[in-house]
mmCIF file with all atom_site columns, N, CA and C in Angstrom:
data_model
loop_
_atom_site.group_PDB
_atom_site.id
_atom_site.type_symbol
_atom_site.label_atom_id
_atom_site.label_alt_id
_atom_site.label_comp_id
_atom_site.label_asym_id
_atom_site.label_entity_id
_atom_site.label_seq_id
_atom_site.pdbx_PDB_ins_code
_atom_site.Cartn_x
_atom_site.Cartn_y
_atom_site.Cartn_z
_atom_site.occupancy
_atom_site.B_iso_or_equiv
_atom_site.pdbx_formal_charge
_atom_site.auth_seq_id
_atom_site.auth_comp_id
_atom_site.auth_asym_id
_atom_site.auth_atom_id
_atom_site.pdbx_PDB_model_num
ATOM 1   N N  . VAL Z 1 1  ? 95.042  99.972  74.071 1.00 0.00 ? 175 VAL Z N  1
ATOM 2   C CA . VAL Z 1 1  ? 95.888  100.794 74.021 1.00 0.00 ? 175 VAL Z CA 1
ATOM 3   C C  . VAL Z 1 1  ? 95.638  101.954 73.606 1.00 0.00 ? 175 VAL Z C  1
ATOM 4   N N  . MET Z 1 2  ? 94.661  101.281 72.370 1.00 0.00 ? 176 MET Z N  1
ATOM 5   C CA . MET Z 1 2  ? 94.895  102.754 71.742 1.00 0.00 ? 176 MET Z CA 1
ATOM 6   C C  . MET Z 1 2  ? 93.594  103.774 73.326 1.00 0.00 ? 176 MET Z C  1
ATOM 7   N N  . GLN Z 1 3  ? 92.558  103.590 73.680 1.00 0.00 ? 177 GLN Z N  1
ATOM 8   C CA . GLN Z 1 3  ? 91.669  104.105 75.053 1.00 0.00 ? 177 GLN Z CA 1
ATOM 9   C C  . GLN Z 1 3  ? 93.063  104.515 75.806 1.00 0.00 ? 177 GLN Z C  1
ATOM 10  N N  . ILE Z 1 4  ? 94.600  103.461 76.097 1.00 0.00 ? 178 ILE Z N  1
ATOM 11  C CA . ILE Z 1 4  ? 95.618  104.152 77.024 1.00 0.00 ? 178 ILE Z CA 1
ATOM 12  C C  . ILE Z 1 4  ? 95.871  105.671 77.137 1.00 0.00 ? 178 ILE Z C  1
ATOM 13  N N  . TYR Z 1 5  ? 96.258  105.518 75.168 1.00 0.00 ? 179 TYR Z N  1
ATOM 14  C CA . TYR Z 1 5  ? 97.599  105.951 74.299 1.00 0.00 ? 179 TYR Z CA 1
ATOM 15  C C  . TYR Z 1 5  ? 96.758  107.554 74.135 1.00 0.00 ? 179 TYR Z C  1
ATOM 16  N N  . THR Z 1 6  ? 94.781  107.586 74.071 1.00 0.00 ? 180 THR Z N  1
ATOM 17  C CA . THR Z 1 6  ? 94.451  107.986 73.879 1.00 0.00 ? 180 THR Z CA 1
ATOM 18  C C  . THR Z 1 6  ? 94.166  109.502 75.318 1.00 0.00 ? 180 THR Z C  1
ATOM 19  N N  . ASN Z 1 7  ? 93.976  108.708 76.356 1.00 0.00 ? 181 ASN Z N  1
ATOM 20  C CA . ASN Z 1 7  ? 93.898  108.601 77.394 1.00 0.00 ? 181 ASN Z CA 1
ATOM 21  C C  . ASN Z 1 7  ? 94.840  110.135 78.177 1.00 0.00 ? 181 ASN Z C  1
ATOM 22  N N  . TYR Z 1 8  ? 96.364  109.049 77.717 1.00 0.00 ? 182 TYR Z N  1
ATOM 23  C CA . TYR Z 1 8  ? 97.733  109.419 78.080 1.00 0.00 ? 182 TYR Z CA 1
ATOM 24  C C  . TYR Z 1 8  ? 97.569  111.190 76.890 1.00 0.00 ? 182 TYR Z C  1
ATOM 25  N N  . ARG Z 1 9  ? 97.813  110.703 75.867 1.00 0.00 ? 183 ARG Z N  1
ATOM 26  C CA . ARG Z 1 9  ? 97.154  112.779 75.043 1.00 0.00 ? 183 ARG Z CA 1
ATOM 27  C C  . ARG Z 1 9  ? 96.266  113.234 75.218 1.00 0.00 ? 183 ARG Z C  1
ATOM 28  N N  . ASN Z 1 10 ? 95.420  113.441 75.395 1.00 0.00 ? 184 ASN Z N  1
ATOM 29  C CA . ASN Z 1 10 ? 94.699  113.780 76.023 1.00 0.00 ? 184 ASN Z CA 1
ATOM 30  C C  . ASN Z 1 10 ? 94.429  115.134 77.329 1.00 0.00 ? 184 ASN Z C  1
ATOM 31  N N  . HIS Z 1 11 ? 95.387  113.872 78.280 1.00 0.00 ? 185 HIS Z N  1
ATOM 32  C CA . HIS Z 1 11 ? 95.462  114.543 79.293 1.00 0.00 ? 185 HIS Z CA 1
ATOM 33  C C  . HIS Z 1 11 ? 94.080  114.562 80.481 1.00 0.00 ? 185 HIS Z C  1
ATOM 34  N N  . GLY Z 1 12 ? 93.967  113.108 80.469 1.00 0.00 ? 186 GLY Z N  1
ATOM 35  C CA . GLY Z 1 12 ? 91.998  112.618 81.020 1.00 0.00 ? 186 GLY Z CA 1
ATOM 36  C C  . GLY Z 1 12 ? 91.596  111.156 80.352 1.00 0.00 ? 186 GLY Z C  1
ATOM 37  N N  . THR Z 1 13 ? 90.696  111.309 80.371 1.00 0.00 ? 187 THR Z N  1
ATOM 38  C CA . THR Z 1 13 ? 89.761  110.442 80.760 1.00 0.00 ? 187 THR Z CA 1
ATOM 39  C C  . THR Z 1 13 ? 88.487  110.106 80.411 1.00 0.00 ? 187 THR Z C  1
ATOM 40  N N  . GLY Z 1 14 ? 88.228  111.092 80.126 1.00 0.00 ? 188 GLY Z N  1
ATOM 41  C CA . GLY Z 1 14 ? 86.512  112.217 79.605 1.00 0.00 ? 188 GLY Z CA 1
ATOM 42  C C  . GLY Z 1 14 ? 85.787  112.002 80.138 1.00 0.00 ? 188 GLY Z C  1
ATOM 43  N N  . GLN Z 1 15 ? 85.045  111.174 79.014 1.00 0.00 ? 189 GLN Z N  1
ATOM 44  C CA . GLN Z 1 15 ? 83.074  109.533 80.046 1.00 0.00 ? 189 GLN Z CA 1
ATOM 45  C C  . GLN Z 1 15 ? 84.484  109.219 80.397 1.00 0.00 ? 189 GLN Z C  1
ATOM 46  N N  . LEU Z 1 16 ? 85.197  108.653 80.231 1.00 0.00 ? 190 LEU Z N  1
ATOM 47  C CA . LEU Z 1 16 ? 85.175  106.986 80.741 1.00 0.00 ? 190 LEU Z CA 1
ATOM 48  C C  . LEU Z 1 16 ? 84.309  106.456 82.015 1.00 0.00 ? 190 LEU Z C  1
ATOM 49  N N  . SER Z 1 17 ? 84.032  104.974 82.184 1.00 0.00 ? 191 SER Z N  1
ATOM 50  C CA . SER Z 1 17 ? 83.100  104.660 83.732 1.00 0.00 ? 191 SER Z CA 1
ATOM 51  C C  . SER Z 1 17 ? 84.812  104.548 84.673 1.00 0.00 ? 191 SER Z C  1
ATOM 52  N N  . ALA Z 1 18 ? 84.272  104.695 85.228 1.00 0.00 ? 192 ALA Z N  1
ATOM 53  C CA . ALA Z 1 18 ? 85.798  104.121 86.261 1.00 0.00 ? 192 ALA Z CA 1
ATOM 54  C C  . ALA Z 1 18 ? 85.249  102.492 86.500 1.00 0.00 ? 192 ALA Z C  1
ATOM 55  N N  . ALA Z 1 19 ? 83.560  102.301 87.292 1.00 0.00 ? 193 ALA Z N  1
ATOM 56  C CA . ALA Z 1 19 ? 83.335  101.165 87.338 1.00 0.00 ? 193 ALA Z CA 1
ATOM 57  C C  . ALA Z 1 19 ? 83.521  100.237 86.150 1.00 0.00 ? 193 ALA Z C  1
ATOM 58  N N  . SER Z 1 20 ? 82.887  100.465 85.267 1.00 0.00 ? 194 SER Z N  1
ATOM 59  C CA . SER Z 1 20 ? 83.154  99.869  84.112 1.00 0.00 ? 194 SER Z CA 1
ATOM 60  C C  . SER Z 1 20 ? 84.900  99.430  83.777 1.00 0.00 ? 194 SER Z C  1
ATOM 61  N N  . ALA Z 1 21 ? 85.817  100.409 84.171 1.00 0.00 ? 195 ALA Z N  1
ATOM 62  C CA . ALA Z 1 21 ? 87.165  99.958  84.457 1.00 0.00 ? 195 ALA Z CA 1
ATOM 63  C C  . ALA Z 1 21 ? 87.852  98.918  85.215 1.00 0.00 ? 195 ALA Z C  1
ATOM 64  N N  . PHE Z 1 22 ? 87.306  99.158  86.624 1.00 0.00 ? 196 PHE Z N  1
ATOM 65  C CA . PHE Z 1 22 ? 87.365  98.623  87.357 1.00 0.00 ? 196 PHE Z CA 1
ATOM 66  C C  . PHE Z 1 22 ? 86.636  97.187  87.209 1.00 0.00 ? 196 PHE Z C  1
ATOM 67  N N  . LEU Z 1 23 ? 85.640  97.184  86.949 1.00 0.00 ? 197 LEU Z N  1
ATOM 68  C CA . LEU Z 1 23 ? 85.275  95.676  87.030 1.00 0.00 ? 197 LEU Z CA 1
ATOM 69  C C  . LEU Z 1 23 ? 85.815  95.106  85.776 1.00 0.00 ? 197 LEU Z C  1
ATOM 70  N N  . SER Z 1 24 ? 86.102  95.230  84.481 1.00 0.00 ? 198 SER Z N  1
ATOM 71  C CA . SER Z 1 24 ? 86.825  95.236  83.847 1.00 0.00 ? 198 SER Z CA 1
ATOM 72  C C  . SER Z 1 24 ? 87.960  94.883  84.922 1.00 0.00 ? 198 SER Z C  1
ATOM 73  N N  . MET Z 1 25 ? 88.948  94.441  85.166 1.00 0.00 ? 199 MET Z N  1
ATOM 74  C CA . MET Z 1 25 ? 90.547  94.695  85.645 1.00 0.00 ? 199 MET Z CA 1
ATOM 75  C C  . MET Z 1 25 ? 90.673  93.143  86.682 1.00 0.00 ? 199 MET Z C  1
ATOM 76  N N  . PHE Z 1 26 ? 88.700  93.641  87.386 1.00 0.00 ? 200 PHE Z N  1
ATOM 77  C CA . PHE Z 1 26 ? 88.713  92.799  88.217 1.00 0.00 ? 200 PHE Z CA 1
ATOM 78  C C  . PHE Z 1 26 ? 88.131  90.766  87.589 1.00 0.00 ? 200 PHE Z C  1
ATOM 79  N N  . GLN Z 1 27 ? 87.632  91.902  86.665 1.00 0.00 ? 201 GLN Z N  1
ATOM 80  C CA . GLN Z 1 27 ? 87.026  90.083  85.742 1.00 0.00 ? 201 GLN Z CA 1
ATOM 81  C C  . GLN Z 1 27 ? 88.738  89.339  85.101 1.00 0.00 ? 201 GLN Z C  1
ATOM 82  N N  . SER Z 1 28 ? 89.653  90.648  84.431 1.00 0.00 ? 202 SER Z N  1
ATOM 83  C CA . SER Z 1 28 ? 91.275  89.907  84.341 1.00 0.00 ? 202 SER Z CA 1
ATOM 84  C C  . SER Z 1 28 ? 91.540  89.498  85.217 1.00 0.00 ? 202 SER Z C  1
ATOM 85  N N  . PHE Z 1 29 ? 91.272  89.296  86.509 1.00 0.00 ? 203 PHE Z N  1
ATOM 86  C CA . PHE Z 1 29 ? 92.377  88.374  87.728 1.00 0.00 ? 203 PHE Z CA 1
ATOM 87  C C  . PHE Z 1 29 ? 91.632  87.408  87.505 1.00 0.00 ? 203 PHE Z C  1
ATOM 88  N N  . GLY Z 1 30 ? 89.910  88.197  87.576 1.00 0.00 ? 204 GLY Z N  1
ATOM 89  C CA . GLY Z 1 30 ? 88.761  86.508  87.971 1.00 0.00 ? 204 GLY Z CA 1
ATOM 90  C C  . GLY Z 1 30 ? 89.518  85.223  86.707 1.00 0.00 ? 204 GLY Z C  1
ATOM 91  N N  . ARG Z 1 31 ? 89.841  85.282  84.826 1.00 0.00 ? 205 ARG Z N  1
ATOM 92  C CA . ARG Z 1 31 ? 89.515  84.677  84.635 1.00 0.00 ? 205 ARG Z CA 1
ATOM 93  C C  . ARG Z 1 31 ? 91.421  84.762  84.397 1.00 0.00 ? 205 ARG Z C  1
ATOM 94  N N  . PHE Z 1 32 ? 92.086  85.275  84.001 1.00 0.00 ? 206 PHE Z N  1
ATOM 95  C CA . PHE Z 1 32 ? 93.642  84.729  84.957 1.00 0.00 ? 206 PHE Z CA 1
ATOM 96  C C  . PHE Z 1 32 ? 93.526  83.869  85.881 1.00 0.00 ? 206 PHE Z C  1
ATOM 97  N N  . THR Z 1 33 ? 93.154  84.135  86.664 1.00 0.00 ? 207 THR Z N  1
ATOM 98  C CA . THR Z 1 33 ? 93.343  82.485  88.083 1.00 0.00 ? 207 THR Z CA 1
ATOM 99  C C  . THR Z 1 33 ? 92.323  81.309  87.711 1.00 0.00 ? 207 THR Z C  1
ATOM 100 N N  . SER Z 1 34 ? 91.122  81.714  86.850 1.00 0.00 ? 208 SER Z N  1
ATOM 101 C CA . SER Z 1 34 ? 90.684  80.530  86.797 1.00 0.00 ? 208 SER Z CA 1
ATOM 102 C C  . SER Z 1 34 ? 91.566  79.766  85.657 1.00 0.00 ? 208 SER Z C  1
ATOM 103 N N  . SER Z 1 35 ? 91.472  80.820  84.782 1.00 0.00 ? 209 SER Z N  1
ATOM 104 C CA . SER Z 1 35 ? 92.411  79.784  83.405 1.00 0.00 ? 209 SER Z CA 1
ATOM 105 C C  . SER Z 1 35 ? 93.817  78.879  84.232 1.00 0.00 ? 209 SER Z C  1
ATOM 106 N N  . LEU Z 1 36 ? 94.803  79.389  85.052 1.00 0.00 ? 210 LEU Z N  1
ATOM 107 C CA . LEU Z 1 36 ? 95.925  78.692  85.896 1.00 0.00 ? 210 LEU Z CA 1
ATOM 108 C C  . LEU Z 1 36 ? 95.907  77.481  86.692 1.00 0.00 ? 210 LEU Z C  1
ATOM 109 N N  . LEU Z 1 37 ? 94.497  78.121  87.267 1.00 0.00 ? 211 LEU Z N  1
ATOM 110 C CA . LEU Z 1 37 ? 93.761  76.670  88.095 1.00 0.00 ? 211 LEU Z CA 1
ATOM 111 C C  . LEU Z 1 37 ? 92.968  75.809  87.812 1.00 0.00 ? 211 LEU Z C  1
ATOM 112 N N  . LEU Z 1 38 ? 92.632  75.654  86.338 1.00 0.00 ? 212 LEU Z N  1
ATOM 113 C CA . LEU Z 1 38 ? 91.859  74.550  85.513 1.00 0.00 ? 212 LEU Z CA 1
ATOM 114 C C  . LEU Z 1 38 ? 92.754  73.940  84.480 1.00 0.00 ? 212 LEU Z C  1
ATOM 115 N N  . THR Z 1 39 ? 93.248  74.806  83.700 1.00 0.00 ? 213 THR Z N  1
ATOM 116 C CA . THR Z 1 39 ? 93.673  74.773  82.597 1.00 0.00 ? 213 THR Z CA 1
ATOM 117 C C  . THR Z 1 39 ? 94.652  74.457  82.254 1.00 0.00 ? 213 THR Z C  1
ATOM 118 N N  . MET Z 1 40 ? 95.999  75.118  82.403 1.00 0.00 ? 214 MET Z N  1
ATOM 119 C CA . MET Z 1 40 ? 97.222  75.441  82.498 1.00 0.00 ? 214 MET Z CA 1
ATOM 120 C C  . MET Z 1 40 ? 97.292  75.840  80.716 1.00 0.00 ? 214 MET Z C  1
ATOM 121 N N  . ASP Z 1 41 ? 96.577  76.869  80.073 1.00 0.00 ? 215 ASP Z N  1
ATOM 122 C CA . ASP Z 1 41 ? 97.049  76.968  78.962 1.00 0.00 ? 215 ASP Z CA 1
ATOM 123 C C  . ASP Z 1 41 ? 97.723  78.165  78.678 1.00 0.00 ? 215 ASP Z C  1
ATOM 124 N N  . LYS Z 1 42 ? 98.936  78.012  78.632 1.00 0.00 ? 216 LYS Z N  1
ATOM 125 C CA . LYS Z 1 42 ? 100.143 79.083  78.667 1.00 0.00 ? 216 LYS Z CA 1
ATOM 126 C C  . LYS Z 1 42 ? 99.731  80.329  77.949 1.00 0.00 ? 216 LYS Z C  1
ATOM 127 N N  . ILE Z 1 43 ? 99.023  80.214  76.372 1.00 0.00 ? 217 ILE Z N  1
ATOM 128 C CA . ILE Z 1 43 ? 98.034  80.665  75.610 1.00 0.00 ? 217 ILE Z CA 1
ATOM 129 C C  . ILE Z 1 43 ? 96.939  81.963  76.240 1.00 0.00 ? 217 ILE Z C  1
ATOM 130 N N  . MET Z 1 44 ? 96.150  80.976  77.161 1.00 0.00 ? 218 MET Z N  1
ATOM 131 C CA . MET Z 1 44 ? 94.995  81.611  78.114 1.00 0.00 ? 218 MET Z CA 1
ATOM 132 C C  . MET Z 1 44 ? 95.978  82.318  79.080 1.00 0.00 ? 218 MET Z C  1
ATOM 133 N N  . ILE Z 1 45 ? 96.752  81.997  79.624 1.00 0.00 ? 219 ILE Z N  1
ATOM 134 C CA . ILE Z 1 45 ? 97.647  82.686  81.152 1.00 0.00 ? 219 ILE Z CA 1
ATOM 135 C C  . ILE Z 1 45 ? 97.733  83.068  80.323 1.00 0.00 ? 219 ILE Z C  1
ATOM 136 N N  . LEU Z 1 46 ? 98.470  83.951  79.288 1.00 0.00 ? 220 LEU Z N  1
ATOM 137 C CA . LEU Z 1 46 ? 99.279  85.236  78.706 1.00 0.00 ? 220 LEU Z CA 1
ATOM 138 C C  . LEU Z 1 46 ? 98.618  85.469  78.250 1.00 0.00 ? 220 LEU Z C  1
ATOM 139 N N  . THR Z 1 47 ? 97.093  85.853  77.734 1.00 0.00 ? 221 THR Z N  1
ATOM 140 C CA . THR Z 1 47 ? 95.931  86.519  77.405 1.00 0.00 ? 221 THR Z CA 1
ATOM 141 C C  . THR Z 1 47 ? 95.742  87.419  77.951 1.00 0.00 ? 221 THR Z C  1
ATOM 142 N N  . PHE Z 1 48 ? 95.518  86.522  79.116 1.00 0.00 ? 222 PHE Z N  1
ATOM 143 C CA . PHE Z 1 48 ? 94.446  87.717  80.026 1.00 0.00 ? 222 PHE Z CA 1
ATOM 144 C C  . PHE Z 1 48 ? 95.855  88.155  81.258 1.00 0.00 ? 222 PHE Z C  1
ATOM 145 N N  . VAL Z 1 49 ? 96.241  87.898  81.561 1.00 0.00 ? 223 VAL Z N  1
ATOM 146 C CA . VAL Z 1 49 ? 97.823  88.584  82.152 1.00 0.00 ? 223 VAL Z CA 1
ATOM 147 C C  . VAL Z 1 49 ? 97.660  89.825  81.160 1.00 0.00 ? 223 VAL Z C  1
ATOM 148 N N  . GLN Z 1 50 ? 97.775  89.926  80.029 1.00 0.00 ? 224 GLN Z N  1
ATOM 149 C CA . GLN Z 1 50 ? 98.623  90.978  79.399 1.00 0.00 ? 224 GLN Z CA 1
ATOM 150 C C  . GLN Z 1 50 ? 96.797  91.935  79.240 1.00 0.00 ? 224 GLN Z C  1
ATOM 151 N N  . ALA Z 1 51 ? 95.656  90.793  79.176 1.00 0.00 ? 225 ALA Z N  1
ATOM 152 C CA . ALA Z 1 51 ? 94.143  91.949  79.775 1.00 0.00 ? 225 ALA Z CA 1
ATOM 153 C C  . ALA Z 1 51 ? 93.993  92.881  80.729 1.00 0.00 ? 225 ALA Z C  1
ATOM 154 N N  . SER Z 1 52 ? 94.897  92.174  81.718 1.00 0.00 ? 226 SER Z N  1
ATOM 155 C CA . SER Z 1 52 ? 95.257  92.597  83.277 1.00 0.00 ? 226 SER Z CA 1
ATOM 156 C C  . SER Z 1 52 ? 96.431  93.756  83.309 1.00 0.00 ? 226 SER Z C  1
ATOM 157 N N  . ILE Z 1 53 ? 97.713  93.175  82.784 1.00 0.00 ? 227 ILE Z N  1
ATOM 158 C CA . ILE Z 1 53 ? 97.891  94.717  82.688 1.00 0.00 ? 227 ILE Z CA 1
ATOM 159 C C  . ILE Z 1 53 ? 97.091  95.733  82.291 1.00 0.00 ? 227 ILE Z C  1
ATOM 160 N N  . LEU Z 1 54 ? 97.042  95.740  80.708 1.00 0.00 ? 228 LEU Z N  1
ATOM 161 C CA . LEU Z 1 54 ? 95.933  96.173  80.414 1.00 0.00 ? 228 LEU Z CA 1
ATOM 162 C C  . LEU Z 1 54 ? 95.108  97.653  80.440 1.00 0.00 ? 228 LEU Z C  1
ATOM 163 N N  . ASN Z 1 55 ? 94.339  95.954  81.546 1.00 0.00 ? 229 ASN Z N  1
ATOM 164 C CA . ASN Z 1 55 ? 93.433  97.145  82.428 1.00 0.00 ? 229 ASN Z CA 1
ATOM 165 C C  . ASN Z 1 55 ? 93.990  98.083  84.274 1.00 0.00 ? 229 ASN Z C  1
ATOM 166 N N  . ILE Z 1 56 ? 94.793  96.775  84.208 1.00 0.00 ? 230 ILE Z N  1
ATOM 167 C CA . ILE Z 1 56 ? 94.921  97.792  85.544 1.00 0.00 ? 230 ILE Z CA 1
ATOM 168 C C  . ILE Z 1 56 ? 95.934  99.606  84.873 1.00 0.00 ? 230 ILE Z C  1
ATOM 169 N N  . VAL Z 1 57 ? 96.474  99.424  83.916 1.00 0.00 ? 231 VAL Z N  1
ATOM 170 C CA . VAL Z 1 57 ? 97.263  100.807 83.505 1.00 0.00 ? 231 VAL Z CA 1
ATOM 171 C C  . VAL Z 1 57 ? 96.261  101.555 83.433 1.00 0.00 ? 231 VAL Z C  1
ATOM 172 N N  . LEU Z 1 58 ? 94.958  101.287 82.905 1.00 0.00 ? 232 LEU Z N  1
ATOM 173 C CA . LEU Z 1 58 ? 93.369  101.949 82.269 1.00 0.00 ? 232 LEU Z CA 1
ATOM 174 C C  . LEU Z 1 58 ? 93.623  102.526 83.406 1.00 0.00 ? 232 LEU Z C  1
ATOM 175 N N  . THR Z 1 59 ? 92.881  101.993 84.446 1.00 0.00 ? 233 THR Z N  1
ATOM 176 C CA . THR Z 1 59 ? 92.476  102.055 86.007 1.00 0.00 ? 233 THR Z CA 1
ATOM 177 C C  . THR Z 1 59 ? 93.007  103.478 86.508 1.00 0.00 ? 233 THR Z C  1
ATOM 178 N N  . ALA Z 1 60 ? 94.610  102.564 85.965 1.00 0.00 ? 234 ALA Z N  1
ATOM 179 C CA . ALA Z 1 60 ? 95.268  103.808 87.141 1.00 0.00 ? 234 ALA Z CA 1
ATOM 180 C C  . ALA Z 1 60 ? 95.872  104.948 86.286 1.00 0.00 ? 234 ALA Z C  1
ATOM 181 N N  . GLN Z 1 61 ? 95.107  104.949 85.339 1.00 0.00 ? 235 GLN Z N  1
ATOM 182 C CA . GLN Z 1 61 ? 94.878  106.342 84.649 1.00 0.00 ? 235 GLN Z CA 1
ATOM 183 C C  . GLN Z 1 61 ? 93.419  107.048 85.843 1.00 0.00 ? 235 GLN Z C  1
ATOM 184 N N  . ILE Z 1 62 ? 92.550  106.275 85.588 1.00 0.00 ? 236 ILE Z N  1
ATOM 185 C CA . ILE Z 1 62 ? 91.297  106.878 85.842 1.00 0.00 ? 236 ILE Z CA 1
ATOM 186 C C  . ILE Z 1 62 ? 90.909  107.818 86.839 1.00 0.00 ? 236 ILE Z C  1
ATOM 187 N N  . VAL Z 1 63 ? 92.032  107.297 87.107 1.00 0.00 ? 237 VAL Z N  1
ATOM 188 C CA . VAL Z 1 63 ? 93.156  106.959 89.423 1.00 0.00 ? 237 VAL Z CA 1
ATOM 189 C C  . VAL Z 1 63 ? 92.864  108.486 88.825 1.00 0.00 ? 237 VAL Z C  1
ATOM 190 N N  . TYR Z 1 64 ? 94.313  108.415 88.443 1.00 0.00 ? 238 TYR Z N  1
ATOM 191 C CA . TYR Z 1 64 ? 94.730  109.435 88.196 1.00 0.00 ? 238 TYR Z CA 1
ATOM 192 C C  . TYR Z 1 64 ? 94.968  110.906 87.743 1.00 0.00 ? 238 TYR Z C  1
ATOM 193 N N  . TYR Z 1 65 ? 93.959  110.515 86.247 1.00 0.00 ? 239 TYR Z N  1
ATOM 194 C CA . TYR Z 1 65 ? 93.562  112.398 86.030 1.00 0.00 ? 239 TYR Z CA 1
ATOM 195 C C  . TYR Z 1 65 ? 91.892  112.040 86.889 1.00 0.00 ? 239 TYR Z C  1
ATOM 196 N N  . ARG Z 1 66 ? 91.715  112.076 87.082 1.00 0.00 ? 240 ARG Z N  1
ATOM 197 C CA . ARG Z 1 66 ? 89.770  112.325 88.696 1.00 0.00 ? 240 ARG Z CA 1
ATOM 198 C C  . ARG Z 1 66 ? 91.003  113.252 88.903 1.00 0.00 ? 240 ARG Z C  1
ATOM 199 N N  . ARG Z 1 67 ? 91.909  112.104 89.766 1.00 0.00 ? 241 ARG Z N  1
ATOM 200 C CA . ARG Z 1 67 ? 92.675  113.734 91.178 1.00 0.00 ? 241 ARG Z CA 1
ATOM 201 C C  . ARG Z 1 67 ? 93.208  113.982 90.362 1.00 0.00 ? 241 ARG Z C  1
ATOM 202 N N  . LYS Z 1 68 ? 93.382  114.684 89.498 1.00 0.00 ? 242 LYS Z N  1
ATOM 203 C CA . LYS Z 1 68 ? 94.342  115.902 89.000 1.00 0.00 ? 242 LYS Z CA 1
ATOM 204 C C  . LYS Z 1 68 ? 93.513  116.791 89.008 1.00 0.00 ? 242 LYS Z C  1
ATOM 205 N N  . GLU Z 1 69 ? 91.910  116.402 87.843 1.00 0.00 ? 243 GLU Z N  1
ATOM 206 C CA . GLU Z 1 69 ? 90.573  117.348 87.769 1.00 0.00 ? 243 GLU Z CA 1
ATOM 207 C C  . GLU Z 1 69 ? 90.402  117.633 89.517 1.00 0.00 ? 243 GLU Z C  1
ATOM 208 N N  . LYS Z 1 70 ? 90.896  117.237 90.068 1.00 0.00 ? 244 LYS Z N  1
ATOM 209 C CA . LYS Z 1 70 ? 89.812  117.602 91.546 1.00 0.00 ? 244 LYS Z CA 1
ATOM 210 C C  . LYS Z 1 70 ? 90.338  118.538 92.611 1.00 0.00 ? 244 LYS Z C  1
ATOM 211 N N  . LYS Z 1 71 ? 91.872  118.785 92.068 1.00 0.00 ? 245 LYS Z N  1
ATOM 212 C CA . LYS Z 1 71 ? 93.584  119.259 92.559 1.00 0.00 ? 245 LYS Z CA 1
ATOM 213 C C  . LYS Z 1 71 ? 93.186  120.665 92.015 1.00 0.00 ? 245 LYS Z C  1
ATOM 214 N N  . GLY Z 1 72 ? 92.994  120.890 90.524 1.00 0.00 ? 246 GLY Z N  1
ATOM 215 C CA . GLY Z 1 72 ? 92.966  122.002 89.390 1.00 0.00 ? 246 GLY Z CA 1
ATOM 216 C C  . GLY Z 1 72 ? 91.832  123.099 89.882 1.00 0.00 ? 246 GLY Z C  1
ATOM 217 N N  . LYS Z 1 73 ? 90.718  122.103 90.532 1.00 0.00 ? 247 LYS Z N  1
ATOM 218 C CA . LYS Z 1 73 ? 88.785  123.275 90.940 1.00 0.00 ? 247 LYS Z CA 1
ATOM 219 C C  . LYS Z 1 73 ? 89.336  124.113 92.180 1.00 0.00 ? 247 LYS Z C  1
#
């Protein structure tokens, strides 16, 4: 949450790795899916849903600010 806020405040993502953000996003989806299929533990599923949403926001920020930087050049 702090990283998302800092990116918003700075109008950029700095040196944040796009590859790491994409991998984290897919990891969250994988954990959500496996928890849903194997455990059906509601707290774990909610935790992974929240993590997935935050990773989507972070990845979207990277894409948005990188495109914005390219247009500005």
